GROMACS .gro file of C-alpha atoms in nm:
model
  477
    1UNK     CA    1   1.002  -4.143   7.021
    2UNK     CA    2   0.759  -4.389   6.858
    3UNK     CA    3   0.938  -4.582   6.584
    4UNK     CA    4   0.844  -4.802   6.290
    5UNK     CA    5   1.061  -4.983   6.037
    6UNK     CA    6   0.993  -5.019   5.664
    7UNK     CA    7   1.168  -5.173   5.369
    8UNK     CA    8   1.134  -4.841   5.186
    9UNK     CA    9   1.083  -4.495   5.334
   10UNK     CA   10   0.972  -4.242   5.071
   11UNK     CA   11   0.985  -3.869   5.127
   12UNK     CA   12   0.688  -3.738   4.926
   13UNK     CA   13   0.360  -3.879   4.795
   14UNK     CA   14   0.338  -3.754   4.438
   15UNK     CA   15   0.350  -3.950   4.116
   16UNK     CA   16   0.716  -4.043   4.165
   17UNK     CA   17   0.655  -4.165   4.517
   18UNK     CA   18   0.345  -4.368   4.430
   19UNK     CA   19   0.518  -4.534   4.137
   20UNK     CA   20   0.798  -4.636   4.372
   21UNK     CA   21   0.560  -4.763   4.639
   22UNK     CA   22   0.365  -4.971   4.388
   23UNK     CA   23   0.683  -5.123   4.248
   24UNK     CA   24   0.803  -5.200   4.601
   25UNK     CA   25   0.473  -5.376   4.670
   26UNK     CA   26   0.523  -5.588   4.356
   27UNK     CA   27   0.859  -5.687   4.500
   28UNK     CA   28   0.699  -5.791   4.829
   29UNK     CA   29   0.828  -5.487   5.018
   30UNK     CA   30   0.656  -5.262   5.268
   31UNK     CA   31   0.680  -4.887   5.220
   32UNK     CA   32   0.568  -4.561   5.375
   33UNK     CA   33   0.524  -4.224   5.206
   34UNK     CA   34   0.564  -3.905   5.405
   35UNK     CA   35   0.350  -3.611   5.290
   36UNK     CA   36   0.354  -3.261   5.436
   37UNK     CA   37   0.065  -3.124   5.228
   38UNK     CA   38  -0.193  -3.330   5.038
   39UNK     CA   39  -0.158  -3.690   4.921
   40UNK     CA   40  -0.081  -3.702   4.550
   41UNK     CA   41   0.166  -3.416   4.535
   42UNK     CA   42   0.171  -3.132   4.283
   43UNK     CA   43   0.035  -3.291   3.964
   44UNK     CA   44  -0.307  -3.404   4.078
   45UNK     CA   45  -0.369  -3.137   4.340
   46UNK     CA   46  -0.235  -2.809   4.201
   47UNK     CA   47  -0.054  -2.875   3.873
   48UNK     CA   48  -0.126  -3.078   3.561
   49UNK     CA   49  -0.479  -3.194   3.634
   50UNK     CA   50  -0.649  -2.877   3.764
   51UNK     CA   51  -0.469  -2.650   3.517
   52UNK     CA   52  -0.569  -2.854   3.213
   53UNK     CA   53  -0.927  -2.871   3.341
   54UNK     CA   54  -0.958  -2.492   3.365
   55UNK     CA   55  -0.759  -2.429   3.046
   56UNK     CA   56  -1.013  -2.638   2.855
   57UNK     CA   57  -1.303  -2.445   3.009
   58UNK     CA   58  -1.137  -2.120   2.900
   59UNK     CA   59  -1.091  -2.260   2.548
   60UNK     CA   60  -1.464  -2.328   2.518
   61UNK     CA   61  -1.538  -1.968   2.620
   62UNK     CA   62  -1.289  -1.837   2.365
   63UNK     CA   63  -1.423  -2.056   2.083
   64UNK     CA   64  -1.774  -1.930   2.152
   65UNK     CA   65  -1.661  -1.568   2.124
   66UNK     CA   66  -1.435  -1.629   1.826
   67UNK     CA   67  -1.571  -1.907   1.601
   68UNK     CA   68  -1.332  -1.993   1.318
   69UNK     CA   69  -1.601  -2.074   1.062
   70UNK     CA   70  -1.799  -1.821   0.854
   71UNK     CA   71  -2.164  -1.886   0.923
   72UNK     CA   72  -2.110  -1.938   1.296
   73UNK     CA   73  -2.209  -1.629   1.491
   74UNK     CA   74  -2.000  -1.530   1.795
   75UNK     CA   75  -2.174  -1.546   2.127
   76UNK     CA   76  -2.085  -1.443   2.480
   77UNK     CA   77  -2.120  -1.744   2.702
   78UNK     CA   78  -2.204  -1.662   3.063
   79UNK     CA   79  -1.989  -1.834   3.322
   80UNK     CA   80  -1.954  -1.860   3.699
   81UNK     CA   81  -1.585  -1.865   3.800
   82UNK     CA   82  -1.659  -2.000   4.147
   83UNK     CA   83  -1.862  -2.284   3.996
   84UNK     CA   84  -1.574  -2.363   3.760
   85UNK     CA   85  -1.340  -2.381   4.058
   86UNK     CA   86  -1.584  -2.607   4.240
   87UNK     CA   87  -1.608  -2.851   3.948
   88UNK     CA   88  -1.227  -2.844   3.920
   89UNK     CA   89  -1.210  -2.945   4.285
   90UNK     CA   90  -1.455  -3.229   4.220
   91UNK     CA   91  -1.230  -3.357   3.941
   92UNK     CA   92  -0.925  -3.334   4.166
   93UNK     CA   93  -1.099  -3.516   4.451
   94UNK     CA   94  -1.219  -3.796   4.224
   95UNK     CA   95  -0.882  -3.840   4.057
   96UNK     CA   96  -0.695  -3.825   4.388
   97UNK     CA   97  -0.914  -4.100   4.527
   98UNK     CA   98  -0.904  -4.320   4.215
   99UNK     CA   99  -0.534  -4.291   4.135
  100UNK     CA  100  -0.381  -4.234   4.478
  101UNK     CA  101  -0.560  -4.297   4.807
  102UNK     CA  102  -0.749  -4.605   4.683
  103UNK     CA  103  -0.412  -4.774   4.620
  104UNK     CA  104  -0.310  -4.765   4.984
  105UNK     CA  105  -0.313  -5.088   5.186
  106UNK     CA  106  -0.109  -5.263   5.455
  107UNK     CA  107   0.198  -5.266   5.233
  108UNK     CA  108   0.174  -4.895   5.144
  109UNK     CA  109   0.114  -4.640   5.418
  110UNK     CA  110   0.098  -4.262   5.439
  111UNK     CA  111   0.251  -4.066   5.724
  112UNK     CA  112   0.132  -3.705   5.741
  113UNK     CA  113   0.382  -3.440   5.845
  114UNK     CA  114   0.716  -3.281   5.771
  115UNK     CA  115   1.006  -3.517   5.711
  116UNK     CA  116   1.364  -3.458   5.821
  117UNK     CA  117   1.660  -3.692   5.824
  118UNK     CA  118   1.808  -3.785   6.159
  119UNK     CA  119   2.071  -4.018   6.012
  120UNK     CA  120   2.117  -4.215   5.685
  121UNK     CA  121   1.848  -4.469   5.778
  122UNK     CA  122   1.618  -4.261   5.999
  123UNK     CA  123   1.360  -3.991   5.930
  124UNK     CA  124   1.158  -3.796   6.183
  125UNK     CA  125   0.800  -3.693   6.106
  126UNK     CA  126   0.665  -3.443   6.355
  127UNK     CA  127   0.801  -3.636   6.653
  128UNK     CA  128   0.762  -3.986   6.512
  129UNK     CA  129   1.067  -4.179   6.394
  130UNK     CA  130   1.067  -4.398   6.082
  131UNK     CA  131   1.355  -4.616   5.973
  132UNK     CA  132   1.409  -4.774   5.636
  133UNK     CA  133   1.637  -5.032   5.482
  134UNK     CA  134   1.620  -4.816   5.169
  135UNK     CA  135   1.514  -4.454   5.130
  136UNK     CA  136   1.380  -4.265   4.828
  137UNK     CA  137   1.378  -3.885   4.818
  138UNK     CA  138   1.083  -3.777   4.600
  139UNK     CA  139   0.998  -3.440   4.753
  140UNK     CA  140   0.937  -3.275   4.415
  141UNK     CA  141   0.971  -2.903   4.352
  142UNK     CA  142   0.800  -2.576   4.431
  143UNK     CA  143   0.764  -2.237   4.262
  144UNK     CA  144   1.080  -2.026   4.267
  145UNK     CA  145   1.017  -1.683   4.416
  146UNK     CA  146   1.269  -1.427   4.288
  147UNK     CA  147   1.418  -1.160   4.511
  148UNK     CA  148   1.204  -0.859   4.421
  149UNK     CA  149   1.187  -0.558   4.649
  150UNK     CA  150   0.856  -0.556   4.840
  151UNK     CA  151   0.733  -0.895   4.714
  152UNK     CA  152   0.741  -1.059   5.055
  153UNK     CA  153   0.530  -0.776   5.199
  154UNK     CA  154   0.233  -0.824   4.968
  155UNK     CA  155  -0.001  -1.115   4.894
  156UNK     CA  156   0.102  -1.280   4.568
  157UNK     CA  157  -0.002  -1.589   4.376
  158UNK     CA  158   0.200  -1.885   4.252
  159UNK     CA  159   0.088  -2.187   4.051
  160UNK     CA  160  -0.048  -2.314   4.385
  161UNK     CA  161  -0.353  -2.097   4.313
  162UNK     CA  162  -0.496  -2.402   4.133
  163UNK     CA  163  -0.484  -2.613   4.448
  164UNK     CA  164  -0.784  -2.782   4.605
  165UNK     CA  165  -0.851  -2.790   4.981
  166UNK     CA  166  -0.582  -2.534   5.066
  167UNK     CA  167  -0.596  -2.163   5.150
  168UNK     CA  168  -0.388  -2.068   4.842
  169UNK     CA  169  -0.678  -2.157   4.613
  170UNK     CA  170  -0.803  -1.867   4.402
  171UNK     CA  171  -1.183  -1.854   4.384
  172UNK     CA  172  -1.234  -1.520   4.207
  173UNK     CA  173  -1.094  -1.425   3.870
  174UNK     CA  174  -0.876  -1.114   3.905
  175UNK     CA  175  -0.962  -0.808   3.700
  176UNK     CA  176  -0.594  -0.761   3.613
  177UNK     CA  177  -0.290  -0.981   3.654
  178UNK     CA  178   0.086  -0.933   3.630
  179UNK     CA  179   0.272  -1.258   3.562
  180UNK     CA  180   0.640  -1.266   3.651
  181UNK     CA  181   0.800  -1.521   3.419
  182UNK     CA  182   0.758  -1.643   3.063
  183UNK     CA  183   0.781  -2.023   3.082
  184UNK     CA  184   0.517  -2.288   3.033
  185UNK     CA  185   0.324  -2.211   3.352
  186UNK     CA  186   0.324  -1.838   3.276
  187UNK     CA  187   0.192  -1.870   2.921
  188UNK     CA  188  -0.062  -2.142   3.003
  189UNK     CA  189  -0.213  -1.946   3.292
  190UNK     CA  190  -0.171  -1.615   3.112
  191UNK     CA  191  -0.381  -1.725   2.817
  192UNK     CA  192  -0.631  -1.894   3.048
  193UNK     CA  193  -0.690  -1.588   3.268
  194UNK     CA  194  -0.709  -1.362   2.963
  195UNK     CA  195  -0.983  -1.584   2.821
  196UNK     CA  196  -1.164  -1.564   3.155
  197UNK     CA  197  -1.160  -1.185   3.116
  198UNK     CA  198  -0.857  -1.062   3.308
  199UNK     CA  199  -0.618  -0.800   3.174
  200UNK     CA  200  -0.288  -0.989   3.164
  201UNK     CA  201   0.068  -0.860   3.145
  202UNK     CA  202   0.355  -1.107   3.123
  203UNK     CA  203   0.712  -1.003   3.210
  204UNK     CA  204   1.004  -1.216   3.085
  205UNK     CA  205   1.373  -1.141   3.146
  206UNK     CA  206   1.496  -1.304   2.825
  207UNK     CA  207   1.484  -1.130   2.490
  208UNK     CA  208   1.203  -1.364   2.383
  209UNK     CA  209   0.978  -1.631   2.527
  210UNK     CA  210   1.114  -1.987   2.545
  211UNK     CA  211   1.476  -1.899   2.464
  212UNK     CA  212   1.596  -2.260   2.498
  213UNK     CA  213   1.352  -2.387   2.236
  214UNK     CA  214   1.383  -2.345   1.861
  215UNK     CA  215   1.414  -1.973   1.776
  216UNK     CA  216   1.081  -1.979   1.590
  217UNK     CA  217   0.891  -2.074   1.907
  218UNK     CA  218   0.912  -1.753   2.110
  219UNK     CA  219   0.793  -1.510   1.842
  220UNK     CA  220   0.512  -1.745   1.737
  221UNK     CA  221   0.377  -1.782   2.091
  222UNK     CA  222   0.414  -1.409   2.156
  223UNK     CA  223   0.209  -1.333   1.844
  224UNK     CA  224  -0.059  -1.583   1.944
  225UNK     CA  225  -0.095  -1.440   2.293
  226UNK     CA  226  -0.077  -1.077   2.185
  227UNK     CA  227  -0.352  -1.140   1.930
  228UNK     CA  228  -0.575  -1.233   2.224
  229UNK     CA  229  -0.483  -0.921   2.419
  230UNK     CA  230  -0.204  -1.048   2.645
  231UNK     CA  231   0.059  -0.779   2.698
  232UNK     CA  232   0.410  -0.929   2.676
  233UNK     CA  233   0.720  -0.745   2.798
  234UNK     CA  234   1.037  -0.931   2.702
  235UNK     CA  235   1.384  -0.821   2.803
  236UNK     CA  236   1.217  -0.686   3.115
  237UNK     CA  237   1.234  -0.730   3.492
  238UNK     CA  238   1.014  -0.637   3.786
  239UNK     CA  239   1.227  -0.423   4.019
  240UNK     CA  240   0.981  -0.361   4.301
  241UNK     CA  241   0.620  -0.401   4.406
  242UNK     CA  242   0.411  -0.221   4.664
  243UNK     CA  243   0.052  -0.249   4.785
  244UNK     CA  244  -0.155   0.061   4.713
  245UNK     CA  245  -0.505   0.027   4.853
  246UNK     CA  246  -0.670  -0.256   4.656
  247UNK     CA  247  -0.405  -0.260   4.384
  248UNK     CA  248  -0.043  -0.360   4.353
  249UNK     CA  249   0.194  -0.117   4.186
  250UNK     CA  250   0.487  -0.281   4.007
  251UNK     CA  251   0.792  -0.097   3.882
  252UNK     CA  252   0.924  -0.266   3.568
  253UNK     CA  253   1.241  -0.194   3.369
  254UNK     CA  254   1.246  -0.291   3.002
  255UNK     CA  255   1.562  -0.221   2.805
  256UNK     CA  256   1.640   0.085   3.014
  257UNK     CA  257   1.285   0.219   3.014
  258UNK     CA  258   1.084   0.230   3.338
  259UNK     CA  259   0.720   0.120   3.338
  260UNK     CA  260   0.474   0.158   3.626
  261UNK     CA  261   0.192  -0.097   3.625
  262UNK     CA  262  -0.118  -0.111   3.848
  263UNK     CA  263  -0.277  -0.457   3.882
  264UNK     CA  264  -0.509  -0.640   4.116
  265UNK     CA  265  -0.292  -0.954   4.151
  266UNK     CA  266   0.062  -1.070   4.090
  267UNK     CA  267   0.137  -1.427   3.982
  268UNK     CA  268   0.493  -1.551   4.027
  269UNK     CA  269   0.574  -1.810   3.761
  270UNK     CA  270   0.952  -1.782   3.742
  271UNK     CA  271   1.042  -2.149   3.735
  272UNK     CA  272   1.061  -2.421   3.998
  273UNK     CA  273   1.323  -2.532   4.251
  274UNK     CA  274   1.376  -2.873   4.418
  275UNK     CA  275   1.237  -2.925   4.767
  276UNK     CA  276   1.562  -3.014   4.945
  277UNK     CA  277   1.635  -2.723   5.176
  278UNK     CA  278   1.430  -2.830   5.479
  279UNK     CA  279   1.478  -3.209   5.505
  280UNK     CA  280   1.823  -3.205   5.671
  281UNK     CA  281   2.002  -3.386   5.389
  282UNK     CA  282   2.333  -3.323   5.562
  283UNK     CA  283   2.238  -3.561   5.845
  284UNK     CA  284   2.201  -3.840   5.591
  285UNK     CA  285   2.522  -3.741   5.414
  286UNK     CA  286   2.336  -3.681   5.085
  287UNK     CA  287   2.490  -3.423   4.854
  288UNK     CA  288   2.305  -3.157   4.658
  289UNK     CA  289   2.428  -2.918   4.391
  290UNK     CA  290   2.431  -2.538   4.382
  291UNK     CA  291   2.070  -2.535   4.258
  292UNK     CA  292   1.946  -2.755   4.541
  293UNK     CA  293   1.899  -3.061   4.319
  294UNK     CA  294   2.028  -3.402   4.425
  295UNK     CA  295   2.286  -3.558   4.190
  296UNK     CA  296   2.221  -3.923   4.110
  297UNK     CA  297   2.383  -4.187   3.894
  298UNK     CA  298   2.219  -4.369   3.605
  299UNK     CA  299   2.045  -4.597   3.856
  300UNK     CA  300   1.903  -4.298   4.049
  301UNK     CA  301   2.129  -4.367   4.346
  302UNK     CA  302   2.267  -4.073   4.543
  303UNK     CA  303   2.618  -4.061   4.687
  304UNK     CA  304   2.480  -4.270   4.978
  305UNK     CA  305   2.444  -4.626   4.854
  306UNK     CA  306   2.101  -4.707   5.004
  307UNK     CA  307   1.941  -4.366   4.937
  308UNK     CA  308   1.783  -4.298   4.599
  309UNK     CA  309   1.621  -3.987   4.452
  310UNK     CA  310   1.386  -3.936   4.157
  311UNK     CA  311   1.147  -3.684   4.005
  312UNK     CA  312   1.179  -3.306   4.013
  313UNK     CA  313   1.417  -3.324   4.308
  314UNK     CA  314   1.706  -3.444   4.087
  315UNK     CA  315   1.677  -3.149   3.847
  316UNK     CA  316   1.854  -3.228   3.521
  317UNK     CA  317   2.074  -3.507   3.656
  318UNK     CA  318   2.137  -3.785   3.400
  319UNK     CA  319   1.944  -3.582   3.142
  320UNK     CA  320   1.621  -3.574   3.344
  321UNK     CA  321   1.356  -3.304   3.315
  322UNK     CA  322   1.102  -3.173   3.564
  323UNK     CA  323   0.792  -3.348   3.432
  324UNK     CA  324   0.535  -3.575   3.593
  325UNK     CA  325   0.572  -3.874   3.356
  326UNK     CA  326   0.951  -3.862   3.392
  327UNK     CA  327   0.924  -3.882   3.768
  328UNK     CA  328   0.662  -4.154   3.755
  329UNK     CA  329   0.873  -4.375   3.529
  330UNK     CA  330   1.185  -4.312   3.734
  331UNK     CA  331   1.010  -4.374   4.065
  332UNK     CA  332   0.938  -4.732   3.966
  333UNK     CA  333   1.294  -4.782   3.847
  334UNK     CA  334   1.438  -4.634   4.166
  335UNK     CA  335   1.239  -4.876   4.381
  336UNK     CA  336   1.340  -5.170   4.165
  337UNK     CA  337   1.706  -5.071   4.172
  338UNK     CA  338   1.701  -5.019   4.548
  339UNK     CA  339   1.627  -5.387   4.605
  340UNK     CA  340   1.787  -5.546   4.297
  341UNK     CA  341   2.123  -5.715   4.286
  342UNK     CA  342   2.383  -5.464   4.165
  343UNK     CA  343   2.430  -5.643   3.832
  344UNK     CA  344   2.054  -5.649   3.766
  345UNK     CA  345   1.978  -5.282   3.818
  346UNK     CA  346   1.810  -5.091   3.533
  347UNK     CA  347   1.956  -4.762   3.411
  348UNK     CA  348   1.728  -4.471   3.333
  349UNK     CA  349   1.706  -4.345   2.978
  350UNK     CA  350   1.616  -3.980   2.936
  351UNK     CA  351   1.720  -3.951   2.571
  352UNK     CA  352   1.361  -3.915   2.446
  353UNK     CA  353   1.132  -3.701   2.659
  354UNK     CA  354   0.832  -3.548   2.478
  355UNK     CA  355   0.708  -3.221   2.625
  356UNK     CA  356   0.397  -3.011   2.571
  357UNK     CA  357   0.279  -2.664   2.668
  358UNK     CA  358  -0.100  -2.649   2.682
  359UNK     CA  359  -0.160  -2.314   2.521
  360UNK     CA  360  -0.401  -2.292   2.228
  361UNK     CA  361  -0.282  -2.403   1.984
  362UNK     CA  362  -0.039  -2.614   2.187
  363UNK     CA  363   0.340  -2.632   2.168
  364UNK     CA  364   0.508  -2.973   2.175
  365UNK     CA  365   0.867  -3.081   2.131
  366UNK     CA  366   1.094  -3.383   2.156
  367UNK     CA  367   1.462  -3.442   2.103
  368UNK     CA  368   1.731  -3.194   2.003
  369UNK     CA  369   1.703  -2.844   1.864
  370UNK     CA  370   1.895  -2.730   1.558
  371UNK     CA  371   2.143  -2.546   1.782
  372UNK     CA  372   2.196  -2.853   2.001
  373UNK     CA  373   2.266  -3.073   1.699
  374UNK     CA  374   2.522  -2.825   1.571
  375UNK     CA  375   2.680  -2.792   1.916
  376UNK     CA  376   2.720  -3.170   1.920
  377UNK     CA  377   2.932  -3.143   1.609
  378UNK     CA  378   2.682  -3.303   1.371
  379UNK     CA  379   2.582  -3.167   1.031
  380UNK     CA  380   2.220  -3.065   1.052
  381UNK     CA  381   1.935  -3.060   0.803
  382UNK     CA  382   1.622  -2.887   0.921
  383UNK     CA  383   1.305  -2.737   0.785
  384UNK     CA  384   1.018  -2.524   0.909
  385UNK     CA  385   0.682  -2.599   0.750
  386UNK     CA  386   0.398  -2.354   0.821
  387UNK     CA  387   0.085  -2.518   0.953
  388UNK     CA  388  -0.113  -2.378   0.661
  389UNK     CA  389   0.049  -2.649   0.443
  390UNK     CA  390  -0.104  -2.926   0.657
  391UNK     CA  391  -0.442  -3.019   0.502
  392UNK     CA  392  -0.609  -3.091   0.836
  393UNK     CA  393  -0.520  -2.746   0.969
  394UNK     CA  394  -0.680  -2.588   0.664
  395UNK     CA  395  -0.988  -2.810   0.683
  396UNK     CA  396  -1.060  -2.700   1.039
  397UNK     CA  397  -0.966  -2.338   0.962
  398UNK     CA  398  -0.690  -2.332   1.223
  399UNK     CA  399  -0.361  -2.285   1.034
  400UNK     CA  400  -0.170  -2.115   1.317
  401UNK     CA  401   0.177  -2.242   1.398
  402UNK     CA  402   0.441  -2.456   1.230
  403UNK     CA  403   0.632  -2.784   1.249
  404UNK     CA  404   1.011  -2.796   1.252
  405UNK     CA  405   1.203  -3.118   1.194
  406UNK     CA  406   1.575  -3.155   1.265
  407UNK     CA  407   1.773  -3.442   1.114
  408UNK     CA  408   2.130  -3.559   1.068
  409UNK     CA  409   2.248  -3.436   0.727
  410UNK     CA  410   2.447  -3.751   0.652
  411UNK     CA  411   2.221  -4.030   0.785
  412UNK     CA  412   1.874  -3.868   0.766
  413UNK     CA  413   1.808  -3.979   1.127
  414UNK     CA  414   1.545  -3.752   1.279
  415UNK     CA  415   1.689  -3.592   1.592
  416UNK     CA  416   1.421  -3.347   1.699
  417UNK     CA  417   1.071  -3.217   1.629
  418UNK     CA  418   0.899  -2.901   1.746
  419UNK     CA  419   0.537  -2.825   1.663
  420UNK     CA  420   0.292  -2.548   1.738
  421UNK     CA  421  -0.052  -2.632   1.606
  422UNK     CA  422  -0.378  -2.814   1.675
  423UNK     CA  423  -0.327  -3.146   1.857
  424UNK     CA  424   0.050  -3.095   1.879
  425UNK     CA  425   0.047  -3.247   2.228
  426UNK     CA  426  -0.084  -3.571   2.073
  427UNK     CA  427   0.114  -3.569   1.747
  428UNK     CA  428   0.444  -3.537   1.933
  429UNK     CA  429   0.415  -3.898   2.052
  430UNK     CA  430   0.456  -4.031   1.699
  431UNK     CA  431   0.770  -3.819   1.670
  432UNK     CA  432   0.892  -3.947   2.008
  433UNK     CA  433   0.840  -4.308   1.903
  434UNK     CA  434   1.035  -4.235   1.587
  435UNK     CA  435   1.324  -4.088   1.785
  436UNK     CA  436   1.319  -4.380   2.025
  437UNK     CA  437   1.386  -4.622   1.740
  438UNK     CA  438   1.620  -4.387   1.549
  439UNK     CA  439   1.378  -4.335   1.260
  440UNK     CA  440   1.493  -4.157   0.947
  441UNK     CA  441   1.318  -3.904   0.728
  442UNK     CA  442   1.224  -4.191   0.497
  443UNK     CA  443   1.056  -4.376   0.785
  444UNK     CA  444   0.824  -4.082   0.838
  445UNK     CA  445   0.768  -4.043   0.463
  446UNK     CA  446   0.688  -4.411   0.414
  447UNK     CA  447   0.455  -4.421   0.715
  448UNK     CA  448   0.096  -4.423   0.585
  449UNK     CA  449  -0.097  -4.150   0.764
  450UNK     CA  450  -0.472  -4.110   0.789
  451UNK     CA  451  -0.590  -3.816   0.579
  452UNK     CA  452  -0.654  -3.551   0.690
  453UNK     CA  453  -0.487  -3.557   1.032
  454UNK     CA  454  -0.248  -3.330   1.216
  455UNK     CA  455   0.000  -3.618   1.243
  456UNK     CA  456   0.044  -3.586   0.868
  457UNK     CA  457   0.252  -3.278   0.949
  458UNK     CA  458   0.540  -3.510   1.034
  459UNK     CA  459   0.527  -3.673   0.692
  460UNK     CA  460   0.508  -3.337   0.515
  461UNK     CA  461   0.805  -3.201   0.712
  462UNK     CA  462   1.013  -3.508   0.620
  463UNK     CA  463   0.916  -3.480   0.253
  464UNK     CA  464   1.040  -3.122   0.256
  465UNK     CA  465   1.398  -3.241   0.225
  466UNK     CA  466   1.324  -3.368  -0.124
  467UNK     CA  467   1.019  -3.177  -0.250
  468UNK     CA  468   0.844  -2.846  -0.202
  469UNK     CA  469   0.556  -2.923   0.042
  470UNK     CA  470   0.358  -2.636  -0.108
  471UNK     CA  471   0.336  -2.828  -0.435
  472UNK     CA  472   0.204  -3.163  -0.314
  473UNK     CA  473  -0.139  -3.302  -0.384
  474UNK     CA  474  -0.324  -3.455  -0.092
  475UNK     CA  475  -0.164  -3.770   0.051
  476UNK     CA  476   0.115  -3.741  -0.208
  477UNK     CA  477   0.479  -3.825  -0.164
   0.00000   0.00000   0.00000
């Protein structure tokens, strides 16, 4: 077999892998990334970038049909779905070149093909053998496909439908769509396809959407989506599916009641699982847990001392979350730690991870929920302020949603923030910075905010411990 040796062999070429390769280059090391699909991984090719591109296009269509301001007449904007897909592909191609392939040089290579371990230092790639002093597993995750009778016998969609340059790409908007799942991918794509004109039904096993978030989140999002015509079945499960001519017939059970649904397409959005089942981890001696994720220590090292793992593939190890920026930050740390002296390694810190769901208006959160604070044995103060009390939301006639702030009763330290409202995905970064430096309610109150802005919601929520936010004048404390 042909063989080549590298300082760092990286399984994967997504954001985690590239961050690691770039850090290795800064350290004077030579690395290779192994990619089975398209360089850049999920985020740029079929995840964050293409989805947010099309979600924004759908928002423009919706705003045209449903202007918020009296005096603006609704209009039906014509659109070409295939042309939207083509421009999405152009954005993906440009971003992939600018942020990924243009960074390759003699110190960072790409090897195309499927990677499998042969031993703790050796990986085979479609007949070629690569060896590494250090190895990083950054193979990411893929959509979880639940065991549903008949599903494997019919064509179904996953979030890979947003891909560019692959056969899974969807180029026609379906007339009707059944979405299996109720997480962030399901609601983002559900609202998007509804705004493009599809009849959308969303099926979620739990009693409400987003059961691990604050209890106010699920009902609020359900109401937002239902107001736009999305059908939501909670406490429900798809039992079987079968192809019937040009339609798919799904048998659904909801709280003991059976529902038969005819749709053109099915989209499976039931979570994601780590890509560890086909890389022969056992030959490297690397352990994985019952969910397929690779356990790591605080330095992102696996149970094998020279093999590291980062990104989606580690699941929730050391408090991690499946999110592109988490993997990117950890990829750089993993590469640094792989070559650093043991006493100079840098531990990861996943205490503060802001998250956002790009529905309209968006959901964003950071830190602990009220239930998590109480479970930790801390006395909790919390408040829910409706978005209609935020001046900016009223000024732009978009008062949907709320902000919830969770703090320690005794110290006033802010421990968590959840927000549904305009620009929540941006506002949450101020909250995250506050949590990072253990800010108190008074820190948010004393922070001078531009008026009127959505970030002012944080100040108003903090004030609510001491005053009724419904009885404040503008900018008042």
